[in-house]
Short mmCIF file of C-alpha atoms and ligand atoms in Angstrom, two decimals:
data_model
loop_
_atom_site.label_atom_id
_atom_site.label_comp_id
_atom_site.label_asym_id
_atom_site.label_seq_id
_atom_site.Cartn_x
_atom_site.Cartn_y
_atom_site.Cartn_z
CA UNK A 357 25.48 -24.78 -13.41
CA UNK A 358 27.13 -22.55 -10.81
CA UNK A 359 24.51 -20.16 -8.75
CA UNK A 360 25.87 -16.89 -10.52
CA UNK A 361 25.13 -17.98 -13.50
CA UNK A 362 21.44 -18.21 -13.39
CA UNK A 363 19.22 -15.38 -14.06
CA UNK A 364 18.60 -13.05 -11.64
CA UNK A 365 14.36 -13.60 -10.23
CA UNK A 366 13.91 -10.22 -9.80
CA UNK A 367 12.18 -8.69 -6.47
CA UNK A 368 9.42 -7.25 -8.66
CA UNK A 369 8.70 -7.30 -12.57
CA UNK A 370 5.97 -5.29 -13.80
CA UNK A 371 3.33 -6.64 -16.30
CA UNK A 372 2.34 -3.85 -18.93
CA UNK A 373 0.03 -4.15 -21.59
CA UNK A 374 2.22 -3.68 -25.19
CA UNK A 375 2.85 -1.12 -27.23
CA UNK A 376 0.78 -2.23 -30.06
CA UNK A 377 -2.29 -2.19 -27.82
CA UNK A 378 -1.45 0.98 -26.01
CA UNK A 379 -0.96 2.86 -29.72
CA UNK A 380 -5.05 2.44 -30.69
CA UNK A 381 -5.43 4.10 -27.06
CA UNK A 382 -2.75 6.89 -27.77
CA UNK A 383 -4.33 7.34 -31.12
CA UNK A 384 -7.47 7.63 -29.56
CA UNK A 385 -6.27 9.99 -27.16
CA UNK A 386 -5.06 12.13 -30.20
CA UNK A 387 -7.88 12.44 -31.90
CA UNK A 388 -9.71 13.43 -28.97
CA UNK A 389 -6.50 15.93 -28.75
CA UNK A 390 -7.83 15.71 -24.80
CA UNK A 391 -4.82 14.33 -22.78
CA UNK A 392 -5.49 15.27 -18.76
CA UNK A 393 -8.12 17.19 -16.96
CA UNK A 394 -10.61 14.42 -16.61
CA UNK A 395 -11.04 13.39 -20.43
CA UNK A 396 -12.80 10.56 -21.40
CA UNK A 397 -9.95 7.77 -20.72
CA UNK A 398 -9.81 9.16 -17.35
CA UNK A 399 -13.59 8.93 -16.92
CA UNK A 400 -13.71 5.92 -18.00
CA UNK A 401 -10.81 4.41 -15.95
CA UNK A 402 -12.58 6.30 -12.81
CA UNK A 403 -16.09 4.10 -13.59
CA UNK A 404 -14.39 1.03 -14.53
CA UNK A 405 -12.78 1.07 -10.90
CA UNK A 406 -16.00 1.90 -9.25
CA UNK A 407 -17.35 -0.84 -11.06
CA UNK A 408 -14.77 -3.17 -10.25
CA UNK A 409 -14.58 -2.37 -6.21
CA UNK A 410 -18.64 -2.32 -5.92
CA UNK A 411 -19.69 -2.01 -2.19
CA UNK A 412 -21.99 1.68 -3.90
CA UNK A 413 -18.68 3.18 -3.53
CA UNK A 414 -17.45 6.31 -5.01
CA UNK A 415 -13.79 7.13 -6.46
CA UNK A 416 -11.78 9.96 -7.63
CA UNK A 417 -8.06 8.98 -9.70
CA UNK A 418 -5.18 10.64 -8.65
CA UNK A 419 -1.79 11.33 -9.95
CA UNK A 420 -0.43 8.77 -7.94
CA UNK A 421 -0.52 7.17 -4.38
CA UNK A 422 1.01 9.77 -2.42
CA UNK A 423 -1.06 12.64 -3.49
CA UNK A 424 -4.23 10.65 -2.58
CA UNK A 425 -2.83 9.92 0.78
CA UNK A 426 -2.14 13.83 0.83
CA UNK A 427 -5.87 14.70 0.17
CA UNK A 428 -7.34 11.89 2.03
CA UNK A 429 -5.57 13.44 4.82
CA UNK A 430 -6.20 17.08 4.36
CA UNK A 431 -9.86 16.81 3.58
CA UNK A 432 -10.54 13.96 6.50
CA UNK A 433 -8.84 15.67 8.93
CA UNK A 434 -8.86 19.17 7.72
CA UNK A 435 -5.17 21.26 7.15
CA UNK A 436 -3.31 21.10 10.29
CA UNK A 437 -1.64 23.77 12.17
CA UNK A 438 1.86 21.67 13.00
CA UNK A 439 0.92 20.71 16.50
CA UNK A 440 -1.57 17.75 16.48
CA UNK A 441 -0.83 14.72 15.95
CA UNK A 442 -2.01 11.54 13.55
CA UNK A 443 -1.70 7.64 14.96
CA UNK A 444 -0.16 5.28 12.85
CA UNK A 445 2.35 2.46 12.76
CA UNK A 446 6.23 3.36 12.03
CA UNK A 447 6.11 0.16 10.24
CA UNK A 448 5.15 1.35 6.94
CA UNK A 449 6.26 3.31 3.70
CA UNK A 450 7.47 6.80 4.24
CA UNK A 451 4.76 8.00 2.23
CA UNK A 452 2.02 7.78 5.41
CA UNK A 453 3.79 9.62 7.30
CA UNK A 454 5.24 12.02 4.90
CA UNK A 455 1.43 12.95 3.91
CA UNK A 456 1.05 13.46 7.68
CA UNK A 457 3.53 16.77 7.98
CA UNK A 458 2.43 18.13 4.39
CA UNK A 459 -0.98 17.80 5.46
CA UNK A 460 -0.03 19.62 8.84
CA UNK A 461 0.21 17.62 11.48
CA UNK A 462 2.96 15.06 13.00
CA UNK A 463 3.31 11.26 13.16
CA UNK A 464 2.49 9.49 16.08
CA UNK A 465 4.12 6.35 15.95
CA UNK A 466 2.31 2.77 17.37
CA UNK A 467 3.10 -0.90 17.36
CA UNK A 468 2.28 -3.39 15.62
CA UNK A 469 0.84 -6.85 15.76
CA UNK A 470 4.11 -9.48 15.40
CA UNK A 471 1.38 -12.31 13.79
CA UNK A 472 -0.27 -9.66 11.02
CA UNK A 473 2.34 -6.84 10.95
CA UNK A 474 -0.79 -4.68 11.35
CA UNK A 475 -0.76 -1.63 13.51
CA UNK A 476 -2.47 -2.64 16.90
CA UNK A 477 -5.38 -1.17 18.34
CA UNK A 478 -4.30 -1.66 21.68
CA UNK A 479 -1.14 0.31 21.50
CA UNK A 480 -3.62 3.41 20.15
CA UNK A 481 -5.70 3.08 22.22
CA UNK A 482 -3.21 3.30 25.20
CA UNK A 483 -2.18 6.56 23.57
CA UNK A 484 -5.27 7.84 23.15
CA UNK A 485 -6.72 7.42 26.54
CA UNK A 486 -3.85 9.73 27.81
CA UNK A 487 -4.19 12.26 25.14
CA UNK A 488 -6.97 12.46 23.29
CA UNK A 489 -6.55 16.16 23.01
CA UNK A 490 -3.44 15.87 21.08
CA UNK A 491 -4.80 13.33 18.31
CA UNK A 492 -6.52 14.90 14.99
CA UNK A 493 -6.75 11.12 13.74
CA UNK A 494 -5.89 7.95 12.38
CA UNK A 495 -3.55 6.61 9.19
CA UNK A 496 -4.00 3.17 9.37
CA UNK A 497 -1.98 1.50 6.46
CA UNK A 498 -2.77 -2.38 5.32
CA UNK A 499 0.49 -3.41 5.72
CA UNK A 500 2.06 -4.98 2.17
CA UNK A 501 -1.68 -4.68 1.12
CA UNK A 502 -2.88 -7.19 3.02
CA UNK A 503 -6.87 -6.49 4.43
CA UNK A 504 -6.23 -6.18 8.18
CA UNK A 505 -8.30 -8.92 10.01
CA UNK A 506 -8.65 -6.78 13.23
CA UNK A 507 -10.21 -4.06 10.78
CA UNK A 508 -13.48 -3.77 13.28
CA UNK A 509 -11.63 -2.90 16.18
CA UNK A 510 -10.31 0.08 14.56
CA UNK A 511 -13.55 1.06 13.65
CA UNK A 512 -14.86 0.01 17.00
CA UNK A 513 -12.08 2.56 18.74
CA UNK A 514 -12.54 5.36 16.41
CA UNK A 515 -16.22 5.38 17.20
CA UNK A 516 -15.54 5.23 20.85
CA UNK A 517 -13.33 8.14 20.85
CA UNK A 518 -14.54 10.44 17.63
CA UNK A 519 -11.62 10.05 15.50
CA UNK A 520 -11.75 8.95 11.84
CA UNK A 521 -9.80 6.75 10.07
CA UNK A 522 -7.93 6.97 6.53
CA UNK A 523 -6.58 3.89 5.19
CA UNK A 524 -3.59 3.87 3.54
CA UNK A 525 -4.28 0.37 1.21
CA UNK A 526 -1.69 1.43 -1.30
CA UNK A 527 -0.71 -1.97 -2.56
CA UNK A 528 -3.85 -3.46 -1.79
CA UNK A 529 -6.02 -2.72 -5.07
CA UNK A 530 -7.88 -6.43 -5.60
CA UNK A 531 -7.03 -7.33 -1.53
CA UNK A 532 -9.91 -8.22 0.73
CA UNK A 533 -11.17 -8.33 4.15
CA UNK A 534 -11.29 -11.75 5.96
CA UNK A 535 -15.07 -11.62 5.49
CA UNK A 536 -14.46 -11.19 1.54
CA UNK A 537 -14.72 -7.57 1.11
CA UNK A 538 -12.68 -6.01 -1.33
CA UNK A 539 -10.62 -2.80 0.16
CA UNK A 540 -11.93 0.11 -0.40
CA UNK A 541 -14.94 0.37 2.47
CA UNK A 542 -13.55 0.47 5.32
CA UNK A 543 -12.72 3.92 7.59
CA UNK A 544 -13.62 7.44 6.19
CA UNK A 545 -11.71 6.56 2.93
CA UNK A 546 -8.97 3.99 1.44
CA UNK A 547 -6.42 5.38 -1.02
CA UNK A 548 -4.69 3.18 -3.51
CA UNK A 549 -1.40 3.84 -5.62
CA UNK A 550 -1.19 2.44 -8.99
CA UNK A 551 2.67 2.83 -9.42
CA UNK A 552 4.79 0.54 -11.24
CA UNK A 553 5.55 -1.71 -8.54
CA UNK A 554 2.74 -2.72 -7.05
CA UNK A 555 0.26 -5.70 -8.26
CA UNK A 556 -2.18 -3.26 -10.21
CA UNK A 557 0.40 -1.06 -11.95
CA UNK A 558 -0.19 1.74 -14.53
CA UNK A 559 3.22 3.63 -14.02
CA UNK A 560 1.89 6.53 -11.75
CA UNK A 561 -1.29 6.88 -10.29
CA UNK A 562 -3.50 6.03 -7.09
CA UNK A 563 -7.46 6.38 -6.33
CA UNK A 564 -9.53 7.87 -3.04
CA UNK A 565 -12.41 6.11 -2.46
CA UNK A 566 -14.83 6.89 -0.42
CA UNK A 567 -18.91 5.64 0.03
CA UNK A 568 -19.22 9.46 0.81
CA UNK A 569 -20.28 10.81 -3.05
CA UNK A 570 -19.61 14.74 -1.48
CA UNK A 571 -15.96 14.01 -0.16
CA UNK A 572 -15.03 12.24 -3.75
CA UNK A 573 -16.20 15.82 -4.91
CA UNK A 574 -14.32 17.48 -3.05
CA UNK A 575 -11.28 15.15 -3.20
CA UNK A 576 -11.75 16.01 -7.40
CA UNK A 577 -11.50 19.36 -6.44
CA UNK A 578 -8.60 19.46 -4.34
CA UNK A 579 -6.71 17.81 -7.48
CA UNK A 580 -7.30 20.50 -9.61
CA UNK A 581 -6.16 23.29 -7.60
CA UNK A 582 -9.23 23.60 -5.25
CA UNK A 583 -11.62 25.23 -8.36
CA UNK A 584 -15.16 24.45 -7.53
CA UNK A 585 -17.01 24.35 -10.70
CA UNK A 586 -16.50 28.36 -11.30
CA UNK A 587 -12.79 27.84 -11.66
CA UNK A 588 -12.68 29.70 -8.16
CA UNK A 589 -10.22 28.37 -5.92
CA UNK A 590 -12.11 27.22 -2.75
CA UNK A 591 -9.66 24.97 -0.91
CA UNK A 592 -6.08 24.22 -0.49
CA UNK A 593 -5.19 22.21 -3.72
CA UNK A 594 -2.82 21.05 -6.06
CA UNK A 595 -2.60 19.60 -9.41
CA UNK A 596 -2.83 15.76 -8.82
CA UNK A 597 -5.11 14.72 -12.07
CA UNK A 598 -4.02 11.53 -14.00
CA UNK A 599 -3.00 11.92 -17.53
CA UNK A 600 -5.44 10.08 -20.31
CA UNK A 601 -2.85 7.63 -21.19
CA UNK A 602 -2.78 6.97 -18.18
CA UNK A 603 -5.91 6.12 -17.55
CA UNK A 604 -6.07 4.20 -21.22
CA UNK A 605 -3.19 1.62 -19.23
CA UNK A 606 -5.68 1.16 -15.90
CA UNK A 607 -8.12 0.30 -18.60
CA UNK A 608 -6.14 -2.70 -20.55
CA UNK A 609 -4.72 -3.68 -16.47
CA UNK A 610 -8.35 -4.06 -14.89
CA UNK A 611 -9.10 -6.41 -17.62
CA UNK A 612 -7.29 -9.61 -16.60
CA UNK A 613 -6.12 -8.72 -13.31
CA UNK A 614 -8.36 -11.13 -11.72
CA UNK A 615 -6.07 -13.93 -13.59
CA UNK A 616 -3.50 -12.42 -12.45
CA UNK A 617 -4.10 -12.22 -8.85
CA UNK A 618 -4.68 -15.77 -9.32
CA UNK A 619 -1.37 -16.99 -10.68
CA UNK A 620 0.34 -14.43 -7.94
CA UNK A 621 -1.56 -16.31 -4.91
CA UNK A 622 -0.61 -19.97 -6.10
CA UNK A 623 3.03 -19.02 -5.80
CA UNK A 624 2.08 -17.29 -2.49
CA UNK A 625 0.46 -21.05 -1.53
CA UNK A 626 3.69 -22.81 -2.61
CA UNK A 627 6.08 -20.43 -0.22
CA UNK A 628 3.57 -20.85 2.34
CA UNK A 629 2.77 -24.35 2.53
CA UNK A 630 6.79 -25.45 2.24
CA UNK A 631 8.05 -22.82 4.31
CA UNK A 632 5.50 -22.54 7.17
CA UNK A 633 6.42 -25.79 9.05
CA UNK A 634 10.59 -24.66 8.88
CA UNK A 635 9.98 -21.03 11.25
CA UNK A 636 8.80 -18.85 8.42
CA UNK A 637 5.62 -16.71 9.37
CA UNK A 638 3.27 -15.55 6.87
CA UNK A 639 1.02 -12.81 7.65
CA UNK A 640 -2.68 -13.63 8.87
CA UNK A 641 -4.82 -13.10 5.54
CA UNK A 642 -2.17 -11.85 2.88
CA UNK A 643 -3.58 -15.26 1.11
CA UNK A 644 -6.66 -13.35 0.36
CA UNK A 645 -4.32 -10.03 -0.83
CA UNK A 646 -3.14 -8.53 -4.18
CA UNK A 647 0.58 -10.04 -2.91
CA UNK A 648 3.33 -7.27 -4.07
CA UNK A 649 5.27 -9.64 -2.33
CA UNK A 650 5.64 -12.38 0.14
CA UNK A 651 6.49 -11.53 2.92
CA UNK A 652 7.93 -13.89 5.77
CA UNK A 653 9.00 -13.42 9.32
CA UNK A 654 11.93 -15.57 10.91
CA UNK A 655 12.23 -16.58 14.08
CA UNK A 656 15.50 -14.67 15.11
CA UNK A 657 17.79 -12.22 13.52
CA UNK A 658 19.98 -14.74 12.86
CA UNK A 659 17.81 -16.42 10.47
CA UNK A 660 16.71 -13.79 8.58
CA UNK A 661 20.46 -12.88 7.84
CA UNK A 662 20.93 -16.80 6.91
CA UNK A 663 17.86 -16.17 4.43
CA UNK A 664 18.80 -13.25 3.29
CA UNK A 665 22.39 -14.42 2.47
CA UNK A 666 21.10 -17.50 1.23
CA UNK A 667 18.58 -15.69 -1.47
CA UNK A 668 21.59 -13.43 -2.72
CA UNK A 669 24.06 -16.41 -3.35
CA UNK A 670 20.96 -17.84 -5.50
CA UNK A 671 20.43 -14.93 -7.29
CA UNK A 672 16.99 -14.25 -5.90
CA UNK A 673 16.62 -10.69 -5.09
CA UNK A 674 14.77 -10.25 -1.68
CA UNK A 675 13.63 -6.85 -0.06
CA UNK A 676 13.73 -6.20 4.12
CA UNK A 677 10.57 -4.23 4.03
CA UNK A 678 9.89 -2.31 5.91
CA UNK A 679 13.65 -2.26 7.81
CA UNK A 680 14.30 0.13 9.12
CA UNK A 681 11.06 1.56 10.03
CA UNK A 682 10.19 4.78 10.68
CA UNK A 683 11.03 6.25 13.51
CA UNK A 684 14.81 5.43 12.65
CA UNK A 685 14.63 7.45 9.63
CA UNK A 686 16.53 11.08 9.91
CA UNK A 687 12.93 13.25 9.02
CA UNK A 688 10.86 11.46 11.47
CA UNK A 689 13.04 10.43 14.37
CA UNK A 690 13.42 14.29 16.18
CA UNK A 691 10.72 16.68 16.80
CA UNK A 692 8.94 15.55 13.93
CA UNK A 693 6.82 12.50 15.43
CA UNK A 694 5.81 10.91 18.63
CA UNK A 695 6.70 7.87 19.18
CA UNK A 696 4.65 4.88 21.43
CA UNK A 697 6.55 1.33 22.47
CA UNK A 698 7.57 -0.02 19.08
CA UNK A 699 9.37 -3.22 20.94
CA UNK A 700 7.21 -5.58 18.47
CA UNK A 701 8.20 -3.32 15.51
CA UNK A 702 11.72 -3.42 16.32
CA UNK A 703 11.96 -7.44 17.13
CA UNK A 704 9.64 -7.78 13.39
CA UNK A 705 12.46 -5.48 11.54
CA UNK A 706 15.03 -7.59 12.76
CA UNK A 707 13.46 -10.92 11.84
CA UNK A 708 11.31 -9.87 8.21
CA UNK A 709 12.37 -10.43 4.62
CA UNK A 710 10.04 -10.29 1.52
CA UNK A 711 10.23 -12.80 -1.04
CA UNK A 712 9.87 -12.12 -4.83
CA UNK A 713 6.29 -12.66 -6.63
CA UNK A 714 5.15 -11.10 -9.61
CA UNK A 715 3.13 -12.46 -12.65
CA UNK A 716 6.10 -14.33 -14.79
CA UNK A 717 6.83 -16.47 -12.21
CA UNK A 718 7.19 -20.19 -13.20
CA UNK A 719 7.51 -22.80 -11.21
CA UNK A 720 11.81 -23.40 -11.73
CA UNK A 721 11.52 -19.87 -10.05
CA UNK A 722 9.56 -20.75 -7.23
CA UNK A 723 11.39 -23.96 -6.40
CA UNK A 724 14.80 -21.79 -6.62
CA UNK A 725 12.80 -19.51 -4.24
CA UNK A 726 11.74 -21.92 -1.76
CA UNK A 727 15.54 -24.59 -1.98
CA UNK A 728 17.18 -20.86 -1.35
CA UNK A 729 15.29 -20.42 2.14
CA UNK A 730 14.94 -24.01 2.76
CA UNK A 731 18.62 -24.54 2.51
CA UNK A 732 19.87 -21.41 4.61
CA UNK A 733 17.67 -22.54 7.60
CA UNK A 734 19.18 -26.21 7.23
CA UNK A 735 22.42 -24.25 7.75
CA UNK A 736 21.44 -23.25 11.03
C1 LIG B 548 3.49 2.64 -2.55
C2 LIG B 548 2.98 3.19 -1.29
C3 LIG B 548 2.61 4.55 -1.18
C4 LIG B 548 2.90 5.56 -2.25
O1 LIG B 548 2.27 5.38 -3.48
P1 LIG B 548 2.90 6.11 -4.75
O2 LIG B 548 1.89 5.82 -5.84
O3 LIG B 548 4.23 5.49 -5.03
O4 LIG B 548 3.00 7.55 -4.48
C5 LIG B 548 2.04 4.98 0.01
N1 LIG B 548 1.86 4.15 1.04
C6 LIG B 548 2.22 2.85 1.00
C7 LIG B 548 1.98 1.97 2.19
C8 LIG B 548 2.81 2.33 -0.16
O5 LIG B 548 3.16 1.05 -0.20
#
């Protein structure tokens, strides 16, 4: 068979529950005739997740991922006044840093680890010691959604210098800590997006969490317009709530996603344990992630175009994530952000490409995966 003739393995292929499953919930929703505003799908949803994460923690839903970043920031760090400044890596998703200037305050960009893609403590800390005045706080993302291993020496450097830390685990519902800990615990608060794309999908929608019971409270607040439980308007708000059907999806998702993290890490093991030994670097602990992808890191530029060429002409769609980072893009690369040595982030852009895994792969997919980048780097 020639290459262009087999199907396409997509980048990403969501895994809903069907429509005759989802029509008892809709039903169900109708008859309550309750469909946002914290109805019963939604409260339900809300405890399931608590239940799921453990740890004593507490969680509010939200509309989706970026409007839980957007109140994790503004009630961590308080509404800024345009002038300070929040640390975090440029290598990430626009949304961290977006949900920096709507919540006030600017991007100050770090570097990153080349071995875990993770945003280093080091590099803040260098900032920091020079202008601690300037710094409100920390977005620390877990980059792809992978737990990051140096976790404690965030926490460790936060404490030191009385900054707190929101973590931006977006794609990292189901991930855990190298010691085993699902995300969720760490910093002043994780948020979590439940969009269509990522491993735990319900279309649109995303979670604060927080072991802090008041700060859930007020993070329910903020989603309703900032009504305390007068209907008077007591903080900056907006309308972030997630709508009961919704909710009913996260229900039917949490049910088997365990299986499914399961089937997406044994693909994760095949890439690693062919590809590792031919210059592709896998990120410290993504083994023990929610894996919205694979993502690897090539030795030279050079490579990574070879593999990235090489995926295309065998129909396997691939993703550069996160190239180009941030501080290239127009919104954040003027007087918008701050920006620290990003030499590692540059030299990872040039050299990272993300390899397809959702839940329908079978194994003809992942051997077309793996001959794609196996052959390229032969090429070499
Ligand atoms: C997906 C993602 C978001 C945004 O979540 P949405 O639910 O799409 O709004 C924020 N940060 C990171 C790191 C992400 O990957």
């Amino acid at each position: 068979m020639r290459s262009d003739e087999r199907p396409l393995i997509p980048f990403i292929k969501p895994n809903f529950p069907s429509g005759s499953s989802i029509a008892s919930d809709f039903e169900e929703i109708t008859d309550a005739n309750w469909y946002t505003n914290f109805g019963p799908k939604e409260q339900q949803f809300c405890s399931a997740i608590e239940g799921y994460l453990g740890q004593d923690l507490c969680v509010t839903t939200m509309g989706n991922g970026t409007l839980a970043l957007l109140a994790a920031v503004q009630l961590t760090f308080g509404h800024g006044s345009g002038t300070e400044y929040l640390l975090m890596p440029s290598f990430t998703f626009s949304a961290t840093a977006q949900c920096a200037i709507w919540g006030g305050y600017r991007p100050w960009f770090i570097d990153i680890h080349s071995d875990t893609l993770q945003a280093s403590a080091d590099a803040a800390r260098h900032v920091v010691e020079k202008n601690r005045d300037r710094i409100a706080g920390i977005v620390l993302p877990n980059a792809f959604g992978t737990g990051n291993p140096r976790i404690a020496e965030w926490e460790e450097l936060a404490a030191e210098w009385d900054l707190k830390i929101v973590i931006d685990s977006a794609a990292g519902f189901g991930s855990r800590y190298p010691q085993g800990q699902l995300l969720g615990g760490r910093g002043h608060c994780e948020i979590f997006s439940f969009h269509a794309t990522k491993p735990f999908a319900i279309g649109e929608g995303g979670a604060v969490v927080s072991r802090d019971a008041e700060f859930i409270q007020r993070a329910q607040e903020f989603q309703n317009f900032g009504f305390d439980a007068t209907r008077e308007s007591t903080q900056l708000g907006i309308n972030a709530k997630l709508s009961e059907i919704s909710a009913a999806i996260g229900l039917r998702q949490l049910k088997d996603f365990d299986e499914r993290l399961t089937s997406r890490r044994t693909t994760f093991e095949r890439y690693r344990s062919e590809l590792s030994a031919l210059g592709c670097g896998f990120q410290a602990n993504a083994e023990a992630s929610s894996l919205c992808f694979a993502t690897i890191c090539l030795d030279s530029a050079d490579a990574r175009e070879a593999v990235s060429r090489g995926l295309a002409e065998n129909r396997v769609q691939a993703r550069e994530y996160y190239n180009p980072p941030l501080h290239r893009h127009a919104l954040f690369n003027g007087d918008n952000a701050q920006r620290a040595d990003l030499s590692n982030t540059e030299s990872v852009c040039s050299r990272v490409v993300s390899l397809p895994i959702h839940d329908f792969m079978n194994a003809d997919d992942i051997d077309r995966v793996v001959y794609a980048v196996t052959d390229a780097l032969s090429t070499l």
